[in-house]
CSV table of C-alpha atoms in Angstrom, one decimal:
chain,number,residue,atom,x,y,z
A,826,UNK,CA,30.6,-12.0,2.9
A,827,UNK,CA,28.4,-10.0,5.0
A,828,UNK,CA,26.8,-6.5,4.5
A,829,UNK,CA,27.0,-3.5,6.6
A,830,UNK,CA,24.5,-0.6,6.3
A,831,UNK,CA,27.4,1.7,5.2
A,832,UNK,CA,27.8,-0.2,2.0
A,833,UNK,CA,24.1,0.2,0.9
A,834,UNK,CA,22.7,2.5,-1.7
A,835,UNK,CA,20.4,4.3,0.8
A,836,UNK,CA,17.4,6.4,-0.5
A,837,UNK,CA,17.5,7.8,-4.0
A,838,UNK,CA,13.6,7.4,-3.6
A,839,UNK,CA,13.7,3.7,-4.0
A,840,UNK,CA,15.5,0.5,-5.6
A,841,UNK,CA,12.8,0.5,-8.2
A,842,UNK,CA,14.0,4.0,-9.5
A,843,UNK,CA,17.6,2.9,-9.3
A,844,UNK,CA,16.7,-0.2,-11.4
A,845,UNK,CA,14.5,1.6,-14.0
A,846,UNK,CA,15.7,5.2,-13.9
A,847,UNK,CA,14.3,8.5,-12.7
A,848,UNK,CA,11.7,9.9,-15.1
A,849,UNK,CA,12.0,13.2,-17.0
A,850,UNK,CA,10.1,15.6,-15.1
A,851,UNK,CA,7.0,17.1,-16.8
A,852,UNK,CA,6.4,20.9,-17.1
A,853,UNK,CA,4.9,22.6,-13.9
A,854,UNK,CA,1.8,24.6,-14.0
A,855,UNK,CA,2.4,28.0,-15.9
A,856,UNK,CA,-0.5,29.9,-14.3
A,857,UNK,CA,-4.2,30.0,-13.6
A,858,UNK,CA,-6.1,27.2,-15.4
A,859,UNK,CA,-9.5,25.5,-15.7
A,860,UNK,CA,-10.6,22.0,-16.0
A,861,UNK,CA,-13.5,19.7,-15.5
A,862,UNK,CA,-11.8,17.5,-13.0
A,863,UNK,CA,-8.6,18.3,-11.1
A,864,UNK,CA,-6.8,15.3,-9.4
A,865,UNK,CA,-4.3,16.2,-6.8
A,866,UNK,CA,-1.5,13.6,-6.6
A,867,UNK,CA,0.1,11.7,-9.4
A,868,UNK,CA,0.4,8.3,-7.7
A,869,UNK,CA,-1.6,5.2,-8.5
A,870,UNK,CA,-4.9,6.7,-7.2
A,871,UNK,CA,-4.6,9.9,-9.2
A,872,UNK,CA,-3.5,8.3,-12.4
A,873,UNK,CA,-5.9,5.4,-12.3
A,874,UNK,CA,-8.8,7.9,-11.7
A,875,UNK,CA,-7.6,10.1,-14.6
A,876,UNK,CA,-7.4,6.9,-16.7
A,877,UNK,CA,-10.9,5.6,-16.0
A,878,UNK,CA,-12.6,9.2,-16.2
A,879,UNK,CA,-11.1,9.7,-19.7
A,880,UNK,CA,-11.9,6.3,-20.8
A,881,UNK,CA,-15.6,6.7,-19.7
A,882,UNK,CA,-15.8,10.3,-20.9
A,883,UNK,CA,-13.1,11.4,-23.4
A,884,UNK,CA,-14.5,14.9,-23.6
A,885,UNK,CA,-13.5,15.7,-20.0
A,886,UNK,CA,-10.7,18.0,-19.5
A,887,UNK,CA,-8.7,16.3,-16.7
A,888,UNK,CA,-5.7,17.9,-15.1
A,889,UNK,CA,-3.3,16.1,-12.6
A,890,UNK,CA,-1.1,18.1,-10.3
A,891,UNK,CA,1.9,16.6,-8.7
A,892,UNK,CA,4.2,18.1,-6.3
A,893,UNK,CA,7.4,16.0,-7.4
A,894,UNK,CA,7.0,13.6,-10.3
A,895,UNK,CA,4.5,10.8,-10.8
A,896,UNK,CA,5.2,7.9,-8.6
A,897,UNK,CA,7.4,9.9,-6.1
A,898,UNK,CA,5.5,8.7,-3.2
A,899,UNK,CA,4.2,5.3,-2.1
A,900,UNK,CA,3.4,4.3,-5.7
A,901,UNK,CA,7.1,4.3,-6.5
A,902,UNK,CA,8.4,2.9,-3.2
A,903,UNK,CA,6.0,0.0,-2.2
A,904,UNK,CA,6.8,-3.7,-2.0
A,905,UNK,CA,5.1,-4.5,-5.3
A,906,UNK,CA,2.2,-6.6,-3.7
A,907,UNK,CA,-0.8,-6.4,-6.1
A,908,UNK,CA,-3.2,-8.3,-3.8
A,909,UNK,CA,-6.6,-8.4,-2.5
A,910,UNK,CA,-6.3,-7.1,1.0
A,911,UNK,CA,-8.4,-4.1,1.9
A,912,UNK,CA,-8.2,-2.0,5.1
A,913,UNK,CA,-11.3,-1.8,7.3
A,914,UNK,CA,-13.3,-4.7,5.9
A,915,UNK,CA,-14.3,-6.1,9.4
A,916,UNK,CA,-15.4,-2.7,10.5
A,917,UNK,CA,-17.6,-2.3,7.4
A,918,UNK,CA,-19.1,-5.7,8.1
A,919,UNK,CA,-20.1,-4.4,11.5
A,920,UNK,CA,-21.4,-1.1,10.3
A,921,UNK,CA,-23.1,-2.1,7.0
A,922,UNK,CA,-23.6,-5.8,7.4
A,923,UNK,CA,-21.7,-9.1,6.4
A,924,UNK,CA,-23.0,-9.0,2.8
A,925,UNK,CA,-21.8,-5.5,2.2
A,926,UNK,CA,-18.3,-6.4,3.3
A,927,UNK,CA,-18.4,-9.7,1.2
A,928,UNK,CA,-19.3,-7.6,-1.9
A,929,UNK,CA,-16.2,-5.2,-1.0
A,930,UNK,CA,-14.0,-8.3,-0.7
A,931,UNK,CA,-15.2,-9.8,-4.1
A,932,UNK,CA,-14.6,-6.5,-5.7
A,933,UNK,CA,-11.0,-6.5,-4.3
A,934,UNK,CA,-10.5,-10.1,-5.6
A,935,UNK,CA,-11.6,-9.0,-9.1
A,936,UNK,CA,-9.4,-5.8,-9.0
A,937,UNK,CA,-6.1,-7.9,-9.0
A,938,UNK,CA,-7.2,-9.2,-12.5
A,939,UNK,CA,-8.4,-5.8,-13.6
A,940,UNK,CA,-4.9,-4.3,-13.0
A,941,UNK,CA,-3.3,-7.2,-14.8
A,942,UNK,CA,-5.7,-6.8,-17.8
A,943,UNK,CA,-5.1,-3.1,-18.2
A,944,UNK,CA,-1.5,-3.5,-18.0
A,945,UNK,CA,-1.7,-5.9,-20.8
A,946,UNK,CA,-4.0,-3.9,-22.7
A,947,UNK,CA,-2.0,-0.7,-22.4
A,948,UNK,CA,1.4,-2.6,-23.2
A,949,UNK,CA,2.7,-1.8,-19.7
A,950,UNK,CA,5.4,-4.4,-18.9
A,951,UNK,CA,5.7,-4.2,-15.1
A,952,UNK,CA,7.3,-7.6,-14.5
A,953,UNK,CA,3.7,-8.9,-13.2
A,954,UNK,CA,3.7,-12.5,-12.1
A,955,UNK,CA,0.5,-13.8,-10.6
A,956,UNK,CA,1.8,-16.4,-8.1
A,957,UNK,CA,-0.6,-15.5,-5.4
A,958,UNK,CA,0.2,-14.5,-1.8
A,959,UNK,CA,1.6,-16.8,0.7
A,960,UNK,CA,1.7,-15.9,4.3
A,961,UNK,CA,3.7,-18.0,6.8
A,962,UNK,CA,3.8,-18.8,10.6
A,963,UNK,CA,7.0,-19.4,12.5
A,964,UNK,CA,5.7,-19.7,16.0
A,965,UNK,CA,2.9,-21.5,17.7
A,966,UNK,CA,1.1,-18.2,18.4
A,967,UNK,CA,1.5,-17.2,14.8
A,968,UNK,CA,0.2,-20.6,13.7
A,969,UNK,CA,-3.0,-20.0,15.8
A,970,UNK,CA,-3.4,-16.6,14.2
A,971,UNK,CA,-2.7,-17.9,10.8
A,972,UNK,CA,-5.4,-20.6,11.1
A,973,UNK,CA,-7.9,-18.1,12.4
A,974,UNK,CA,-7.0,-15.7,9.6
A,975,UNK,CA,-7.5,-18.5,7.1
A,976,UNK,CA,-11.0,-19.4,8.4
A,977,UNK,CA,-11.9,-15.7,8.5
A,978,UNK,CA,-10.9,-15.1,4.9
A,979,UNK,CA,-13.0,-18.2,3.9
A,980,UNK,CA,-16.0,-16.6,5.7
A,981,UNK,CA,-15.8,-13.6,3.2
A,982,UNK,CA,-16.3,-15.9,0.2
A,983,UNK,CA,-12.6,-16.6,-0.7
A,984,UNK,CA,-13.3,-20.2,-1.4
A,985,UNK,CA,-10.0,-20.8,-3.4
A,986,UNK,CA,-7.7,-20.0,-0.5
A,987,UNK,CA,-5.5,-23.0,0.6
A,988,UNK,CA,-4.0,-23.8,4.2
A,989,UNK,CA,-0.6,-25.7,4.3
A,990,UNK,CA,1.2,-27.4,7.0
A,991,UNK,CA,5.0,-27.3,7.4
A,992,UNK,CA,5.8,-29.8,4.9
A,993,UNK,CA,3.6,-28.3,2.3
A,994,UNK,CA,4.9,-24.8,3.1
A,995,UNK,CA,8.5,-26.1,2.6
A,996,UNK,CA,7.6,-27.5,-0.8
A,997,UNK,CA,6.8,-23.9,-1.9
A,998,UNK,CA,9.4,-21.9,0.0
A,999,UNK,CA,11.9,-23.0,2.6
A,1000,UNK,CA,11.4,-20.4,5.5
A,1001,UNK,CA,13.2,-21.4,8.6
A,1002,UNK,CA,10.9,-22.5,11.4
A,1003,UNK,CA,7.8,-22.2,9.3
A,1004,UNK,CA,5.1,-24.3,10.8
A,1005,UNK,CA,2.3,-23.5,8.3
A,1006,UNK,CA,1.1,-21.0,5.7
A,1007,UNK,CA,-2.0,-19.8,3.9
A,1008,UNK,CA,-2.1,-19.0,0.1
A,1009,UNK,CA,-4.5,-17.1,-2.0
A,1010,UNK,CA,-4.4,-17.0,-5.7
A,1011,UNK,CA,-5.6,-13.3,-5.6
A,1012,UNK,CA,-2.2,-11.7,-5.7
A,1013,UNK,CA,0.8,-10.9,-8.0
A,1014,UNK,CA,4.2,-9.6,-7.8
A,1015,UNK,CA,5.1,-6.4,-9.9
A,1016,UNK,CA,7.7,-3.7,-10.3
A,1017,UNK,CA,5.9,-0.6,-8.9
A,1018,UNK,CA,7.9,2.0,-11.0
A,1019,UNK,CA,7.2,0.3,-14.3
A,1020,UNK,CA,3.6,0.2,-13.5
A,1021,UNK,CA,3.4,3.9,-12.5
A,1022,UNK,CA,5.5,5.0,-15.4
A,1023,UNK,CA,3.5,3.1,-17.9
A,1024,UNK,CA,0.3,4.3,-16.3
A,1025,UNK,CA,1.3,8.0,-16.6
A,1026,UNK,CA,2.2,7.6,-20.2
A,1027,UNK,CA,-1.1,5.8,-20.9
A,1028,UNK,CA,-3.0,8.7,-19.2
A,1029,UNK,CA,-1.1,11.3,-21.3
A,1030,UNK,CA,-1.9,9.5,-24.4
A,1031,UNK,CA,-5.6,9.7,-23.6
A,1032,UNK,CA,-5.2,13.5,-23.4
A,1033,UNK,CA,-4.9,14.1,-19.7
A,1034,UNK,CA,-2.7,17.1,-18.7
A,1035,UNK,CA,-0.2,16.3,-16.0
A,1036,UNK,CA,1.8,19.1,-14.3
A,1037,UNK,CA,4.7,17.9,-12.1
A,1038,UNK,CA,7.0,19.9,-9.7
A,1039,UNK,CA,3.6,21.6,-8.7
A,1040,UNK,CA,2.8,21.3,-5.1
A,1041,UNK,CA,-0.8,22.0,-4.2
A,1042,UNK,CA,-0.8,23.8,-0.8
A,1043,UNK,CA,-4.5,24.2,-0.3
A,1044,UNK,CA,-7.7,22.6,-1.6
A,1045,UNK,CA,-11.0,24.5,-1.6
A,1046,UNK,CA,-14.4,23.7,-3.4
A,1047,UNK,CA,-13.6,24.2,-7.2
A,1048,UNK,CA,-10.0,25.4,-6.5
A,1049,UNK,CA,-6.7,23.7,-6.3
A,1050,UNK,CA,-4.1,26.3,-5.1
A,1051,UNK,CA,-0.3,26.1,-6.1
A,1052,UNK,CA,2.5,28.5,-6.0
A,1053,UNK,CA,2.2,29.0,-9.7
A,1054,UNK,CA,-1.6,29.6,-10.0
A,1055,UNK,CA,-4.9,28.1,-9.2
A,1056,UNK,CA,-6.7,25.5,-11.2
A,1057,UNK,CA,-10.5,25.8,-11.1
A,1058,UNK,CA,-12.8,23.0,-11.7
A,1059,UNK,CA,-16.3,21.7,-10.5
A,1060,UNK,CA,-14.5,18.6,-9.1
A,1061,UNK,CA,-11.3,18.6,-7.0
A,1062,UNK,CA,-10.2,15.1,-6.1
A,1063,UNK,CA,-7.6,14.6,-3.3
A,1064,UNK,CA,-5.3,11.6,-4.1
A,1065,UNK,CA,-2.4,12.3,-1.9
A,1066,UNK,CA,-2.4,9.2,0.5
A,1067,UNK,CA,0.6,9.6,3.0
A,1068,UNK,CA,1.3,13.1,1.8
A,1069,UNK,CA,-2.2,14.4,2.8
A,1070,UNK,CA,-0.9,16.0,6.0
A,1071,UNK,CA,1.1,18.6,4.0
A,1072,UNK,CA,-2.1,20.3,2.7
A,1073,UNK,CA,-3.6,23.1,4.8
A,1074,UNK,CA,-6.1,21.9,7.3
A,1075,UNK,CA,-5.3,18.2,6.8
A,1076,UNK,CA,-2.5,17.6,9.3
A,1077,UNK,CA,-4.6,15.2,11.4
A,1078,UNK,CA,-6.6,13.7,8.6
A,1079,UNK,CA,-4.4,10.6,7.8
A,1080,UNK,CA,-1.3,9.6,9.6
A,1081,UNK,CA,1.8,9.2,7.4
A,1082,UNK,CA,3.0,5.8,8.5
A,1083,UNK,CA,6.6,5.0,7.5
A,1084,UNK,CA,7.5,1.7,6.0
A,1085,UNK,CA,11.0,0.7,4.9
A,1086,UNK,CA,12.5,-1.9,2.5
A,1087,UNK,CA,15.9,-3.4,1.5
A,1088,UNK,CA,16.7,-5.3,-1.7
A,1089,UNK,CA,19.6,-7.8,-1.8
A,1090,UNK,CA,22.0,-8.3,-4.7
A,1091,UNK,CA,20.8,-10.9,-7.2
A,1092,UNK,CA,20.9,-14.3,-5.7
A,1093,UNK,CA,22.8,-17.2,-7.4
A,1094,UNK,CA,21.1,-20.3,-8.8
A,1095,UNK,CA,22.4,-22.3,-5.9
A,1096,UNK,CA,20.9,-19.7,-3.3
A,1097,UNK,CA,17.5,-20.0,-5.1
A,1098,UNK,CA,17.8,-23.7,-5.0
A,1099,UNK,CA,18.3,-23.5,-1.2
A,1100,UNK,CA,15.3,-21.2,-0.8
A,1101,UNK,CA,12.8,-22.5,-3.3
A,1102,UNK,CA,10.2,-19.9,-4.0
A,1103,UNK,CA,9.7,-21.1,-7.5
A,1104,UNK,CA,6.2,-19.9,-7.6
A,1105,UNK,CA,7.3,-16.3,-7.1
A,1106,UNK,CA,4.5,-15.8,-4.6
A,1107,UNK,CA,4.4,-12.4,-2.7
A,1108,UNK,CA,5.5,-13.5,0.9
A,1109,UNK,CA,4.3,-12.2,4.3
A,1110,UNK,CA,4.1,-13.5,7.9
A,1111,UNK,CA,1.8,-13.5,10.9
A,1112,UNK,CA,4.0,-11.3,13.2
A,1113,UNK,CA,2.4,-8.4,14.9
A,1114,UNK,CA,5.0,-6.2,13.4
A,1115,UNK,CA,4.9,-8.1,9.9
A,1116,UNK,CA,7.2,-8.3,7.0
A,1117,UNK,CA,6.5,-8.4,3.4
A,1118,UNK,CA,8.7,-9.6,0.4
A,1119,UNK,CA,8.9,-10.4,-3.2
A,1120,UNK,CA,11.1,-12.2,-5.5
A,1121,UNK,CA,12.1,-9.6,-8.3
A,1122,UNK,CA,12.3,-10.2,-11.9
A,1123,UNK,CA,16.0,-9.9,-11.7
A,1124,UNK,CA,16.4,-12.5,-8.9
A,1125,UNK,CA,16.7,-10.3,-5.8
A,1126,UNK,CA,14.6,-10.4,-2.6
A,1127,UNK,CA,12.9,-7.1,-1.8
A,1128,UNK,CA,11.8,-7.3,1.8
A,1129,UNK,CA,10.0,-4.6,3.9
A,1130,UNK,CA,8.7,-3.8,7.4
A,1131,UNK,CA,8.2,-1.0,9.9
A,1132,UNK,CA,11.4,0.9,10.8
A,1133,UNK,CA,10.9,4.2,12.5
A,1134,UNK,CA,7.0,4.2,12.1
A,1135,UNK,CA,6.2,7.8,12.3
A,1136,UNK,CA,8.0,11.2,12.3
A,1137,UNK,CA,6.8,13.9,14.7
A,1138,UNK,CA,4.3,16.3,13.4
A,1139,UNK,CA,3.3,14.1,10.4
A,1140,UNK,CA,6.5,15.0,8.6
A,1141,UNK,CA,7.5,13.0,5.6
A,1142,UNK,CA,11.0,12.3,4.1
A,1143,UNK,CA,12.3,13.7,0.8
A,1144,UNK,CA,14.5,11.0,-0.7
A,1145,UNK,CA,13.5,7.8,1.0
A,1146,UNK,CA,16.7,7.6,3.1
A,1147,UNK,CA,16.6,5.0,5.8
A,1148,UNK,CA,18.2,4.6,9.4
A,1149,UNK,CA,21.0,2.3,9.7
A,1150,UNK,CA,19.4,0.4,12.5
A,1151,UNK,CA,16.3,-0.2,10.2
A,1152,UNK,CA,18.5,-1.7,7.6
A,1153,UNK,CA,20.0,-4.0,10.0
A,1154,UNK,CA,16.7,-5.0,11.6
A,1155,UNK,CA,15.3,-5.9,8.0
A,1156,UNK,CA,18.5,-7.8,7.2
A,1157,UNK,CA,18.0,-9.7,10.4
A,1158,UNK,CA,14.5,-10.7,9.4
A,1159,UNK,CA,16.0,-11.8,5.9
A,1160,UNK,CA,18.5,-14.1,7.5
A,1161,UNK,CA,16.2,-15.4,10.1
A,1162,UNK,CA,13.8,-16.4,7.4
A,1163,UNK,CA,16.5,-17.7,5.1
A,1164,UNK,CA,19.8,-18.7,6.9
A,1165,UNK,CA,21.3,-19.9,3.8
A,1166,UNK,CA,21.5,-16.0,2.9
A,1167,UNK,CA,23.7,-15.1,5.8
A,1168,UNK,CA,26.5,-13.9,3.5
A,1169,UNK,CA,24.3,-12.1,0.9
A,1170,UNK,CA,24.7,-8.5,0.3
A,1171,UNK,CA,21.9,-5.9,0.9
A,1172,UNK,CA,22.5,-3.4,-2.0
A,1173,UNK,CA,19.6,-1.0,-1.5
A,1174,UNK,CA,17.4,0.5,1.2
A,1175,UNK,CA,14.6,3.0,1.1
A,1176,UNK,CA,11.5,4.2,3.0
A,1177,UNK,CA,8.1,5.7,2.1
A,1178,UNK,CA,4.9,6.8,3.9
A,1179,UNK,CA,1.4,5.3,3.6
A,1180,UNK,CA,-1.8,6.9,4.8
A,1181,UNK,CA,-3.4,5.6,8.0
A,1182,UNK,CA,-6.9,6.8,9.0
A,1183,UNK,CA,-7.7,6.8,12.8
A,1184,UNK,CA,-10.0,3.8,12.4
A,1185,UNK,CA,-7.7,2.1,9.9
A,1186,UNK,CA,-10.4,2.1,7.2
A,1187,UNK,CA,-9.8,2.8,3.5
A,1188,UNK,CA,-12.4,5.3,2.1
A,1189,UNK,CA,-13.7,6.8,-1.1
A,1190,UNK,CA,-15.7,9.9,-0.8
A,1191,UNK,CA,-17.4,12.7,-3.1
A,1192,UNK,CA,-19.1,15.6,-1.4
A,1193,UNK,CA,-21.9,16.4,-3.7
A,1194,UNK,CA,-22.3,19.7,-2.1
A,1195,UNK,CA,-18.8,20.9,-2.8
A,1196,UNK,CA,-17.4,18.8,-5.5
A,1197,UNK,CA,-14.5,17.8,-3.3
A,1198,UNK,CA,-13.5,14.1,-3.4
A,1199,UNK,CA,-10.8,11.9,-2.0
A,1200,UNK,CA,-9.6,8.3,-1.8
A,1201,UNK,CA,-7.0,6.8,0.3
A,1202,UNK,CA,-6.1,5.5,3.7
A,1203,UNK,CA,-5.0,2.2,2.3
A,1204,UNK,CA,-2.8,1.3,5.3
A,1205,UNK,CA,-0.2,-0.5,3.1
A,1206,UNK,CA,-2.5,-2.3,0.7
A,1207,UNK,CA,-2.8,0.3,-1.8
A,1208,UNK,CA,-1.3,-1.3,-5.1
A,1209,UNK,CA,-4.6,-3.0,-5.9
A,1210,UNK,CA,-6.9,-0.9,-3.8
A,1211,UNK,CA,-5.9,2.4,-5.7
A,1212,UNK,CA,-7.4,0.8,-8.7
A,1213,UNK,CA,-10.8,0.0,-7.2
A,1214,UNK,CA,-10.9,3.5,-5.5
A,1215,UNK,CA,-10.2,5.2,-8.8
A,1216,UNK,CA,-13.0,3.3,-10.6
A,1217,UNK,CA,-15.3,4.2,-7.7
A,1218,UNK,CA,-14.4,7.9,-7.9
A,1219,UNK,CA,-15.2,7.7,-11.6
A,1220,UNK,CA,-18.7,6.4,-10.9
A,1221,UNK,CA,-19.2,8.9,-8.2
A,1222,UNK,CA,-18.2,11.8,-10.5
A,1223,UNK,CA,-20.3,10.5,-13.3
A,1224,UNK,CA,-23.3,10.0,-11.0
A,1225,UNK,CA,-23.0,13.6,-9.6
A,1226,UNK,CA,-22.6,15.2,-12.9
A,1227,UNK,CA,-25.7,13.3,-14.4
A,1228,UNK,CA,-23.5,11.2,-16.8
A,1229,UNK,CA,-24.4,8.0,-14.9
A,1230,UNK,CA,-26.4,6.5,-12.0
A,1231,UNK,CA,-25.8,4.3,-9.1
A,1232,UNK,CA,-23.4,1.4,-9.8
A,1233,UNK,CA,-22.3,-1.6,-7.8
A,1234,UNK,CA,-19.1,0.3,-6.9
A,1235,UNK,CA,-20.9,3.4,-5.6
A,1236,UNK,CA,-23.0,1.2,-3.4
A,1237,UNK,CA,-19.8,-0.5,-1.7
A,1238,UNK,CA,-19.7,0.2,2.1
A,1239,UNK,CA,-16.4,2.2,2.1
A,1240,UNK,CA,-18.0,4.9,0.0
A,1241,UNK,CA,-18.5,8.2,1.9
A,1242,UNK,CA,-17.3,6.6,5.2
A,1243,UNK,CA,-16.6,9.3,8.0
A,1244,UNK,CA,-13.5,8.9,10.0
A,1245,UNK,CA,-12.4,11.2,13.0
A,1246,UNK,CA,-9.1,12.9,13.0
A,1247,UNK,CA,-5.9,11.7,14.8
A,1248,UNK,CA,-5.0,13.2,18.1
A,1249,UNK,CA,-2.9,16.4,18.2
A,1250,UNK,CA,0.8,16.1,19.0
A,1251,UNK,CA,2.6,14.9,21.1
A,1252,UNK,CA,-0.2,12.4,21.7
A,1253,UNK,CA,-0.1,11.1,18.1
A,1254,UNK,CA,3.6,10.5,18.2
A,1255,UNK,CA,3.6,8.9,21.6
A,1256,UNK,CA,0.8,6.6,20.7
A,1257,UNK,CA,2.3,5.4,17.3
A,1258,UNK,CA,5.8,5.0,18.8
A,1259,UNK,CA,4.3,3.1,21.8
A,1260,UNK,CA,2.0,0.9,19.6
A,1261,UNK,CA,4.8,-0.4,17.4
A,1262,UNK,CA,7.3,-0.9,20.4
A,1263,UNK,CA,4.6,-3.0,21.9
A,1264,UNK,CA,4.1,-5.0,18.8
A,1265,UNK,CA,7.8,-5.7,18.4
A,1266,UNK,CA,8.0,-6.8,22.1
A,1267,UNK,CA,5.0,-9.0,21.5
A,1268,UNK,CA,6.7,-10.8,18.7
A,1269,UNK,CA,10.0,-11.1,20.7
A,1270,UNK,CA,8.0,-12.7,23.5
A,1271,UNK,CA,6.3,-15.2,21.2
A,1272,UNK,CA,9.5,-16.2,19.8
A,1273,UNK,CA,11.2,-16.7,23.2
A,1274,UNK,CA,8.2,-18.3,25.0
A,1275,UNK,CA,6.5,-20.6,22.4
A,1276,UNK,CA,2.7,-20.7,23.3
A,1277,UNK,CA,-0.4,-20.9,21.1
A,1278,UNK,CA,-2.0,-17.8,22.5
A,1279,UNK,CA,-1.1,-14.4,21.2
A,1280,UNK,CA,0.8,-12.2,23.5
A,1281,UNK,CA,-1.4,-10.0,25.6
A,1282,UNK,CA,0.9,-7.0,24.6
A,1283,UNK,CA,-0.4,-7.2,21.1
A,1284,UNK,CA,-4.0,-7.0,22.3
A,1285,UNK,CA,-2.9,-3.7,24.2
A,1286,UNK,CA,-1.4,-2.3,21.1
A,1287,UNK,CA,-4.5,-3.0,19.0
A,1288,UNK,CA,-6.5,-1.2,21.5
A,1289,UNK,CA,-4.2,1.9,21.3
A,1290,UNK,CA,-4.3,1.7,17.5
A,1291,UNK,CA,-8.0,1.7,17.3
A,1292,UNK,CA,-8.1,-1.4,15.1
A,1293,UNK,CA,-10.8,-3.1,16.9
């Protein structure tokens, strides 16, 4: 039986919340307050930062302010890819030298295991399975990009990465028309909401104060301003990722890029036998408008990609509702990859936003003159990067407050990186819409006219994006 978008549970924040339940909302801020550190945003970045600060200095008064509830944004809507990708590495290599970028990559490789270790230590059962990351190619042009990507990753010190041909790929997972793949062990599948709920509980147990339903409207030095009062602290850390544009003066700082997902009904044993995927790797491809997927703990496929990539004026959605055309487009990817699933039902669909800086580089910053700090711009690879960013923010705060000195993390090249703002509207909207339309056209052209060279359209889109 086939599925139409009208039969799908659409929105409700995400499938992950439908599966695990919405949390009981914590009390909002009751009036003016003080703290040693205020963290704006109760997603992975904010919660990890609170966790590591309190672990390092239990005496600190740390307050987290969250506009909805912890994990409402990308932390509760993502694809559950805990992996070692980081946005901006090549640019950092050009700016700071190859060795600095290699150190950043090694730190990301180690971060995957750090998250797994902390989850185990704090007794957070987030359905984590470390099966690595498998990225496949299904056209000659994708295969050429895949091989170049594989060599590029090896050049950053990832010696345990493996390259597979069509037969070896099929032994892992039977993706239709797959002609090759590359696999890294530095990746794991997880349940995003189980992780964020467990992390919030662990942070509260350490003595961190969390106020939910408390939107911060403006951040000033030593002040986080909300409708219910102002919290004053020497350090105000902005951890708002795709929702940064809602803060006063931040409309053009990071673009809130939209990403959408679907989740199937649980597959039968026969369907899994037809597909393979016994290693439960996270799955991606080498298309320009790429997809990402995981095999969930309860036997579904959760698959994502770009739908409507950006809303005019940097607006963000409320409940994750997704356009029917996007649901059908993601379903088409699912069936193109796995023809044996032509009749499978798509049961859930949702969307969320991720933060994209103008130069596509993730950053961590602490302004020592004002006490204002921030981390983000993960461009979709935040499940692990948030952890590294949080440990880096911890070290920067400790260094500034005299509780610590320089560390390996504070010397990483993404620290205090400066990024120019996005263009004003309507140029921002026109540029992003045109960029992704061009990427989709490039993918279509590569499927219809097999050639080993990437479509020129993609190179045009890269230039518009500012990725190179």
